[in-house]
Amino acid sequence: MNSNDTLKIAVIGGDGTGPEVVAEGVKVLDAVAALEGIKYETRDFDFGGDRYLRTGEILPPGAIEDLTAFDCILLGAVGHPDVAPGILEKGLLLQLRFTFDQYINLRPVKLYPGVETPLAGKRPEDIDFVVVRENTEDMYVGVGGFLKKHTPDEVAMQTAIYTRKGCERCIRWAFEYTRKRDQKKMLTLVAKTNVLTYGHDLVWRTFEDVAKDYPDIKTDYNHVDACCMWMVKNPEYYDVIVTTNMFGDIITDLGGIIQGGMGVAAGGNINPEPGGTSMFEPMGGSAPKYTGKNAINPIATIAAVAMLLEHAGHEKAANRVTAAIQQVTGTKMKSQAAGKMGYGTKEVGDLVCEAL
Ligand code: IPM
Ligand code: MN
């Protein structure tokens, strides 16, 4: 989008602590927009578990059409203690990722100053890489079925689907991103070609083909199990990782914890095409036990706002938010864990605004 246009943001607070952290994200957005002269508007949508329990609908008729008019969605959290697992995840989060064809799930793994990592001896300069997770294929497509369900002979099938087009658009985007990031200029493909000899063979061949267009980028390959080991032992090795949807899901939780936990980890579900609607979110869940206690950490959501701004072409504002986060984690907060920050949710939001 053109950075002079009014940025249109749909805000879905969602479940549990989602609305609380999103409120702090919007607070910081408002402050940085004023400082940087960014025109934006937000509209709240009450989608989530409470609405579902009340109406039986997750995304009501017309919701997708309404959301299409927005450049970005800021999502808080999905998951309600009174709703069976999978319903809201599938009906809201995955539905939006698939419907808006947000084929990139961008998850930076960055240790901010002052943040404790469980990895002994690792400093912020050692933990700074980015995972590009394919976001529309693999085991997430929902293709499968049961045979002889609820009998001793039951069979269940869950199919992973990979397409040349789906692999190529994600891998190409990852190469472009690695070039733009301009650090080690190394892109590591993470997959499991030794076992998934059809699906990941396609992924691998696509990676090899696309690499020919990027002679300036060093290519590298890790099996996913080895990657888990290296992420713990030598996180400084990585620059950008590109991986499939399910492995990306798993390794980015590992990434989340080495960067200080779910209180800080943010992600973007990006449709890079012109006019695409992208969605930014903290990676943590709805943390029901902290709901309404002003105890949850809003830093991940504020980092998601920085990603949103960068995606919308407001790089300077994004950098300003990131710098403010680093100042607050580095000089103010005691911990990134809910209830142990030394401040409440709202106060952390205020501190980031002051640091802008
Ligand atoms: C994530 C989450 C989701 C996923 C769940 C909630 C469906 O774990 O965003 O990583 O598996 O993608
Ligand atoms: Mn996950």
Tab-separated table of C-alpha atoms and ligand atoms in Angstrom:
chain	number	residue	atom	x	y	z
A	1	MET	CA	0.000	0.000	0.000
A	2	ASN	CA	0.936	3.634	-0.459
A	3	SER	CA	2.223	4.969	2.852
A	4	ASN	CA	0.194	8.196	2.408
A	5	ASP	CA	-3.109	6.360	2.321
A	6	THR	CA	-5.181	5.967	5.470
A	7	LEU	CA	-4.155	2.655	6.976
A	8	LYS	CA	-7.272	0.610	7.703
A	9	ILE	CA	-6.918	-1.824	10.561
A	10	ALA	CA	-9.498	-4.342	11.749
A	11	VAL	CA	-9.011	-5.123	15.419
A	12	ILE	CA	-10.048	-8.550	16.703
A	13	GLY	CA	-9.274	-8.713	20.423
A	14	GLY	CA	-10.569	-12.284	20.559
A	15	ASP	CA	-10.539	-14.395	23.706
A	16	GLY	CA	-9.130	-14.233	27.230
A	17	THR	CA	-6.358	-11.677	27.576
A	18	GLY	CA	-6.481	-10.895	23.825
A	19	PRO	CA	-8.496	-7.664	24.199
A	20	GLU	CA	-6.179	-6.415	26.997
A	21	VAL	CA	-2.983	-6.823	25.004
A	22	VAL	CA	-4.575	-5.485	21.841
A	23	ALA	CA	-5.623	-2.338	23.728
A	24	GLU	CA	-1.955	-1.689	24.539
A	25	GLY	CA	-0.963	-2.363	20.934
A	26	VAL	CA	-3.499	0.191	19.734
A	27	LYS	CA	-2.307	2.644	22.392
A	28	VAL	CA	1.244	2.441	21.032
A	29	LEU	CA	-0.022	2.623	17.442
A	30	ASP	CA	-1.904	5.784	18.302
A	31	ALA	CA	1.149	7.371	19.921
A	32	VAL	CA	3.566	6.543	17.108
A	33	ALA	CA	1.037	7.533	14.426
A	34	ALA	CA	0.771	10.986	16.020
A	35	LEU	CA	4.558	11.349	16.137
A	36	GLU	CA	5.078	10.143	12.576
A	37	GLY	CA	1.996	11.722	10.977
A	38	ILE	CA	0.480	8.396	9.986
A	39	LYS	CA	-3.211	8.400	9.104
A	40	TYR	CA	-5.004	5.302	10.270
A	41	GLU	CA	-8.399	4.085	11.352
A	42	THR	CA	-9.435	1.036	13.340
A	43	ARG	CA	-12.664	-0.872	13.680
A	44	ASP	CA	-13.297	-3.445	16.404
A	45	PHE	CA	-14.767	-6.853	15.654
A	46	ASP	CA	-16.043	-8.970	18.562
A	47	PHE	CA	-15.239	-12.363	17.020
A	48	GLY	CA	-14.172	-15.082	19.430
A	49	GLY	CA	-15.396	-17.593	21.964
A	50	ASP	CA	-17.903	-15.384	23.787
A	51	ARG	CA	-19.691	-14.435	20.613
A	52	TYR	CA	-19.618	-18.042	19.443
A	53	LEU	CA	-21.186	-19.274	22.688
A	54	ARG	CA	-23.863	-16.574	22.404
A	55	THR	CA	-24.728	-16.913	18.704
A	56	GLY	CA	-23.281	-20.224	17.484
A	57	GLU	CA	-21.317	-18.321	14.834
A	58	ILE	CA	-17.585	-17.801	14.673
A	59	LEU	CA	-17.374	-15.599	11.597
A	60	PRO	CA	-20.911	-14.309	10.958
A	61	PRO	CA	-22.204	-13.919	7.389
A	62	GLY	CA	-20.575	-10.901	5.761
A	63	ALA	CA	-17.558	-10.940	8.094
A	64	ILE	CA	-15.094	-11.884	5.364
A	65	GLU	CA	-16.479	-9.210	3.024
A	66	ASP	CA	-16.207	-6.642	5.837
A	67	LEU	CA	-12.628	-7.609	6.649
A	68	THR	CA	-11.559	-7.543	2.990
A	69	ALA	CA	-11.883	-3.768	3.094
A	70	PHE	CA	-9.040	-3.561	5.625
A	71	ASP	CA	-5.316	-3.490	4.917
A	72	CYS	CA	-4.475	-5.342	8.094
A	73	ILE	CA	-5.992	-7.227	10.972
A	74	LEU	CA	-4.595	-7.005	14.504
A	75	LEU	CA	-5.566	-10.187	16.327
A	76	GLY	CA	-5.278	-10.687	20.097
A	77	ALA	CA	-5.808	-14.342	20.969
A	78	VAL	CA	-7.975	-17.308	20.100
A	79	GLY	CA	-9.021	-20.013	22.591
A	80	HIS	CA	-11.864	-20.142	25.115
A	81	PRO	CA	-12.074	-22.544	28.088
A	82	ASP	CA	-15.758	-23.331	27.339
A	83	VAL	CA	-15.228	-24.095	23.654
A	84	ALA	CA	-13.761	-27.442	22.565
A	85	PRO	CA	-10.170	-27.172	21.286
A	86	GLY	CA	-9.937	-26.744	17.524
A	87	ILE	CA	-13.282	-25.022	16.939
A	88	LEU	CA	-12.130	-21.434	17.288
A	89	GLU	CA	-8.623	-22.162	16.034
A	90	LYS	CA	-10.048	-23.604	12.821
A	91	GLY	CA	-13.081	-21.340	12.523
A	92	LEU	CA	-11.305	-18.072	13.175
A	93	LEU	CA	-7.507	-18.120	13.022
A	94	LEU	CA	-6.975	-20.746	10.321
A	95	GLN	CA	-10.063	-19.574	8.436
A	96	LEU	CA	-8.651	-16.057	8.183
A	97	ARG	CA	-5.176	-17.297	7.220
A	98	PHE	CA	-6.645	-19.443	4.434
A	99	THR	CA	-9.397	-17.140	3.205
A	100	PHE	CA	-7.075	-14.175	2.893
A	101	ASP	CA	-4.388	-16.451	1.441
A	102	GLN	CA	-1.863	-15.218	3.996
A	103	TYR	CA	0.760	-17.575	2.691
A	104	ILE	CA	3.663	-16.189	4.688
A	105	ASN	CA	3.849	-16.590	8.442
A	106	LEU	CA	6.737	-14.371	9.435
A	107	ARG	CA	8.109	-15.041	12.910
A	108	PRO	CA	11.175	-13.144	14.051
A	109	VAL	CA	13.171	-14.754	16.849
A	110	LYS	CA	14.877	-11.826	18.501
A	111	LEU	CA	16.169	-11.599	22.035
A	112	TYR	CA	15.572	-8.064	23.276
A	113	PRO	CA	17.984	-6.464	25.744
A	114	GLY	CA	17.242	-7.285	29.363
A	115	VAL	CA	15.162	-10.332	28.441
A	116	GLU	CA	16.093	-13.630	29.988
A	117	THR	CA	16.622	-16.590	27.664
A	118	PRO	CA	16.764	-20.173	28.930
A	119	LEU	CA	19.860	-20.664	26.749
A	120	ALA	CA	22.895	-20.276	28.996
A	121	GLY	CA	25.380	-17.658	27.880
A	122	LYS	CA	23.431	-16.416	24.836
A	123	ARG	CA	23.093	-12.678	24.350
A	124	PRO	CA	20.822	-10.531	22.141
A	125	GLU	CA	23.406	-10.590	19.340
A	126	ASP	CA	23.323	-14.414	19.362
A	127	ILE	CA	19.548	-14.792	19.066
A	128	ASP	CA	18.386	-12.808	16.075
A	129	PHE	CA	16.944	-14.745	13.168
A	130	VAL	CA	13.678	-14.983	11.305
A	131	VAL	CA	11.479	-17.951	10.471
A	132	VAL	CA	9.398	-17.803	7.296
A	133	ARG	CA	6.711	-20.431	7.775
A	134	GLU	CA	4.550	-21.448	4.826
A	135	ASN	CA	1.028	-20.757	6.040
A	136	THR	CA	-1.540	-22.318	3.696
A	137	GLU	CA	-0.531	-25.915	2.924
A	138	ASP	CA	0.922	-29.048	4.522
A	139	MET	CA	-1.021	-30.822	7.263
A	140	TYR	CA	-3.078	-27.683	7.867
A	141	VAL	CA	-5.267	-28.092	4.760
A	142	GLY	CA	-7.863	-30.123	6.673
A	143	VAL	CA	-7.945	-32.946	4.144
A	144	GLY	CA	-8.633	-36.342	5.673
A	145	GLY	CA	-11.261	-38.539	7.147
A	146	PHE	CA	-12.233	-41.447	9.313
A	147	LEU	CA	-13.101	-44.983	8.382
A	148	LYS	CA	-15.047	-47.187	10.799
A	149	LYS	CA	-15.056	-44.396	13.345
A	150	HIS	CA	-15.543	-45.427	16.992
A	151	THR	CA	-14.912	-49.089	16.219
A	152	PRO	CA	-11.830	-51.154	17.071
A	153	ASP	CA	-10.974	-51.108	13.354
A	154	GLU	CA	-10.981	-47.341	13.128
A	155	VAL	CA	-8.717	-45.657	10.587
A	156	ALA	CA	-7.906	-41.943	10.516
A	157	MET	CA	-6.202	-40.122	7.674
A	158	GLN	CA	-4.796	-36.599	7.655
A	159	THR	CA	-3.157	-35.599	4.412
A	160	ALA	CA	-0.324	-33.144	3.952
A	161	ILE	CA	-0.580	-31.280	0.657
A	162	TYR	CA	2.245	-29.378	-1.009
A	163	THR	CA	1.898	-27.618	-4.340
A	164	ARG	CA	4.611	-26.288	-6.606
A	165	LYS	CA	2.869	-22.912	-6.625
A	166	GLY	CA	2.499	-22.853	-2.845
A	167	CYS	CA	6.119	-23.832	-2.278
A	168	GLU	CA	7.462	-21.447	-4.859
A	169	ARG	CA	5.667	-18.302	-3.750
A	170	CYS	CA	6.784	-18.811	-0.153
A	171	ILE	CA	10.375	-19.746	-0.969
A	172	ARG	CA	10.723	-16.848	-3.404
A	173	TRP	CA	9.402	-14.457	-0.780
A	174	ALA	CA	11.923	-15.857	1.728
A	175	PHE	CA	14.806	-15.274	-0.688
A	176	GLU	CA	13.644	-11.693	-1.271
A	177	TYR	CA	13.310	-11.178	2.468
A	178	THR	CA	16.818	-12.533	3.121
A	179	ARG	CA	18.212	-10.136	0.529
A	180	LYS	CA	16.326	-7.184	2.024
A	181	ARG	CA	17.321	-8.114	5.588
A	182	ASP	CA	20.913	-7.913	4.368
A	183	GLN	CA	22.642	-9.603	7.293
A	184	LYS	CA	24.320	-12.955	6.786
A	185	LYS	CA	22.420	-13.374	3.525
A	186	MET	CA	21.872	-17.031	4.287
A	187	LEU	CA	18.588	-18.852	3.791
A	188	THR	CA	18.224	-22.228	5.487
A	189	LEU	CA	15.535	-24.595	4.245
A	190	VAL	CA	14.204	-26.679	7.127
A	191	ALA	CA	12.329	-29.842	6.124
A	192	LYS	CA	12.563	-33.621	6.381
A	193	THR	CA	13.632	-34.799	2.947
A	194	ASN	CA	14.987	-38.076	4.303
A	195	VAL	CA	11.525	-39.271	5.299
A	196	LEU	CA	8.946	-37.143	3.452
A	197	THR	CA	10.353	-38.277	0.139
A	198	TYR	CA	7.451	-36.980	-1.961
A	199	GLY	CA	6.187	-33.801	-0.338
A	200	HIS	CA	9.521	-32.503	0.838
A	201	ASP	CA	11.203	-33.607	-2.351
A	202	LEU	CA	8.964	-31.068	-4.088
A	203	VAL	CA	9.840	-28.467	-1.465
A	204	TRP	CA	13.543	-29.174	-1.891
A	205	ARG	CA	13.500	-29.101	-5.706
A	206	THR	CA	11.558	-25.840	-5.648
A	207	PHE	CA	14.122	-24.364	-3.243
A	208	GLU	CA	16.979	-25.432	-5.558
A	209	ASP	CA	15.240	-23.946	-8.611
A	210	VAL	CA	14.364	-20.628	-7.004
A	211	ALA	CA	17.884	-20.312	-5.533
A	212	LYS	CA	19.262	-19.935	-9.072
A	213	ASP	CA	17.637	-16.491	-9.211
A	214	TYR	CA	19.449	-15.404	-6.025
A	215	PRO	CA	23.186	-15.971	-6.516
A	216	ASP	CA	23.889	-13.415	-3.766
A	217	ILE	CA	22.119	-15.545	-1.140
A	218	LYS	CA	23.904	-18.480	0.468
A	219	THR	CA	21.650	-21.537	0.638
A	220	ASP	CA	21.642	-24.090	3.385
A	221	TYR	CA	19.559	-27.088	4.428
A	222	ASN	CA	18.722	-28.615	7.846
A	223	HIS	CA	16.477	-31.517	8.673
A	224	VAL	CA	13.915	-30.259	11.177
A	225	ASP	CA	15.140	-32.463	14.033
A	226	ALA	CA	18.688	-31.192	13.622
A	227	CYS	CA	17.358	-27.642	13.387
A	228	CYS	CA	15.787	-28.001	16.850
A	229	MET	CA	19.167	-28.979	18.185
A	230	TRP	CA	21.027	-26.113	16.485
A	231	MET	CA	18.439	-23.542	17.561
A	232	VAL	CA	19.352	-24.407	21.151
A	233	LYS	CA	23.083	-24.955	20.714
A	234	ASN	CA	24.012	-22.371	18.072
A	235	PRO	CA	21.133	-19.968	17.431
A	236	GLU	CA	23.676	-17.446	16.127
A	237	TYR	CA	24.172	-19.700	13.113
A	238	TYR	CA	20.834	-18.732	11.574
A	239	ASP	CA	19.840	-15.731	9.497
A	240	VAL	CA	16.559	-16.667	7.783
A	241	ILE	CA	14.848	-20.062	7.899
A	242	VAL	CA	12.147	-21.064	5.428
A	243	THR	CA	10.037	-24.057	6.360
A	244	THR	CA	6.768	-25.887	5.916
A	245	ASN	CA	3.624	-25.099	7.868
A	246	MET	CA	3.674	-27.807	10.558
A	247	PHE	CA	7.405	-27.753	11.197
A	248	GLY	CA	7.206	-23.966	11.221
A	249	ASP	CA	4.534	-24.147	13.896
A	250	ILE	CA	6.718	-26.334	16.083
A	251	ILE	CA	10.090	-24.645	15.665
A	252	THR	CA	8.595	-21.201	16.253
A	253	ASP	CA	7.421	-22.225	19.715
A	254	LEU	CA	11.015	-23.228	20.364
A	255	GLY	CA	12.008	-19.886	18.850
A	256	GLY	CA	9.480	-18.145	21.095
A	257	ILE	CA	10.922	-19.590	24.277
A	258	ILE	CA	14.555	-18.852	23.403
A	259	GLN	CA	13.616	-15.220	22.773
A	260	GLY	CA	12.103	-14.966	26.225
A	261	GLY	CA	8.717	-16.620	25.976
A	262	MET	CA	5.249	-16.035	24.619
A	263	GLY	CA	5.120	-12.602	26.219
A	264	VAL	CA	7.497	-11.297	23.566
A	265	ALA	CA	7.020	-13.461	20.453
A	266	ALA	CA	5.078	-11.854	17.600
A	267	GLY	CA	4.153	-12.979	14.137
A	268	GLY	CA	2.665	-11.753	10.886
A	269	ASN	CA	0.360	-13.691	8.575
A	270	ILE	CA	1.113	-11.948	5.338
A	271	ASN	CA	-0.542	-11.879	1.954
A	272	PRO	CA	2.150	-10.035	0.004
A	273	GLU	CA	-0.006	-9.472	-3.078
A	274	PRO	CA	-1.282	-5.945	-3.819
A	275	GLY	CA	-4.534	-5.342	-1.955
A	276	GLY	CA	-3.988	-8.418	0.231
A	277	THR	CA	-5.217	-8.397	3.824
A	278	SER	CA	-2.495	-9.382	6.300
A	279	MET	CA	-2.898	-10.241	9.961
A	280	PHE	CA	-0.530	-9.591	12.860
A	281	GLU	CA	-0.691	-11.295	16.228
A	282	PRO	CA	1.161	-12.104	19.414
A	283	MET	CA	2.077	-15.789	19.358
A	284	GLY	CA	0.875	-16.520	22.873
A	285	GLY	CA	-2.567	-17.883	23.597
A	286	SER	CA	-5.556	-16.425	25.413
A	287	ALA	CA	-4.153	-17.165	28.928
A	288	PRO	CA	-7.642	-17.406	30.528
A	289	LYS	CA	-6.318	-17.447	34.096
A	290	TYR	CA	-4.836	-13.960	33.672
A	291	THR	CA	-7.915	-12.431	32.028
A	292	GLY	CA	-8.862	-9.044	33.445
A	293	LYS	CA	-5.953	-9.029	35.915
A	294	ASN	CA	-3.786	-6.413	34.164
A	295	ALA	CA	-0.973	-8.970	34.452
A	296	ILE	CA	-0.359	-10.268	30.931
A	297	ASN	CA	2.612	-9.033	28.913
A	298	PRO	CA	1.630	-6.769	25.995
A	299	ILE	CA	5.147	-6.625	24.479
A	300	ALA	CA	4.419	-9.345	21.872
A	301	THR	CA	1.344	-7.462	20.690
A	302	ILE	CA	3.272	-4.203	20.546
A	303	ALA	CA	5.938	-6.017	18.506
A	304	ALA	CA	3.120	-7.251	16.224
A	305	VAL	CA	2.100	-3.611	15.758
A	306	ALA	CA	5.687	-2.819	14.722
A	307	MET	CA	5.496	-5.626	12.147
A	308	LEU	CA	2.159	-4.288	10.915
A	309	LEU	CA	3.632	-0.814	10.484
A	310	GLU	CA	6.639	-2.161	8.619
A	311	HIS	CA	4.385	-4.203	6.339
A	312	ALA	CA	2.267	-1.111	5.651
A	313	GLY	CA	5.332	0.806	4.487
A	314	HIS	CA	5.924	2.771	7.695
A	315	GLU	CA	9.409	1.484	8.350
A	316	LYS	CA	10.517	4.476	10.402
A	317	ALA	CA	7.547	4.170	12.742
A	318	ALA	CA	8.150	0.422	13.006
A	319	ASN	CA	11.788	0.966	13.975
A	320	ARG	CA	10.716	3.544	16.504
A	321	VAL	CA	8.361	1.080	18.167
A	322	THR	CA	11.035	-1.647	18.185
A	323	ALA	CA	13.558	0.737	19.752
A	324	ALA	CA	11.007	1.737	22.398
A	325	ILE	CA	10.308	-1.925	23.200
A	326	GLN	CA	14.034	-2.533	23.610
A	327	GLN	CA	14.373	0.422	25.927
A	328	VAL	CA	11.513	-0.819	28.103
A	329	THR	CA	12.701	-4.438	28.255
A	330	GLY	CA	16.276	-3.321	28.765
A	331	THR	CA	15.783	-0.709	31.448
A	332	LYS	CA	12.373	-1.148	33.086
A	333	MET	CA	10.779	-4.577	33.094
A	334	LYS	CA	11.840	-7.134	35.701
A	335	SER	CA	10.670	-10.137	33.717
A	336	GLN	CA	8.653	-10.976	30.627
A	337	ALA	CA	6.449	-13.459	32.493
A	338	ALA	CA	2.824	-12.579	33.237
A	339	GLY	CA	2.456	-11.166	36.736
A	340	LYS	CA	6.209	-10.777	37.216
A	341	MET	CA	6.941	-7.815	34.975
A	342	GLY	CA	7.197	-5.298	37.823
A	343	TYR	CA	4.390	-3.403	36.051
A	344	GLY	CA	0.858	-4.120	34.921
A	345	THR	CA	-0.221	-4.649	31.315
A	346	LYS	CA	-1.363	-1.035	30.943
A	347	GLU	CA	1.761	0.369	32.577
A	348	VAL	CA	4.000	-1.523	30.144
A	349	GLY	CA	1.966	-0.007	27.300
A	350	ASP	CA	2.450	3.454	28.832
A	351	LEU	CA	6.192	2.881	29.233
A	352	VAL	CA	6.555	1.971	25.560
A	353	CYS	CA	4.608	5.115	24.583
A	354	GLU	CA	6.902	7.242	26.768
A	355	ALA	CA	9.968	5.616	25.226
A	356	LEU	CA	8.855	6.437	21.681
B	1	IPM	C1	0.165	-20.787	15.928
B	1	IPM	C2	-0.854	-21.642	16.628
B	1	IPM	C3	-1.872	-22.133	15.621
B	1	IPM	C4	-1.151	-22.941	14.573
B	1	IPM	C5	-3.045	-22.908	16.244
B	1	IPM	C6	-3.723	-22.129	17.338
B	1	IPM	C7	-4.040	-23.352	15.209
B	1	IPM	O1	-0.234	-22.701	17.289
B	1	IPM	O2	-0.230	-19.715	15.431
B	1	IPM	O3	1.321	-21.159	15.875
B	1	IPM	O4	-0.991	-24.161	14.722
B	1	IPM	O5	-0.748	-22.364	13.586
B	2	MN	MN	1.909	-22.652	17.161
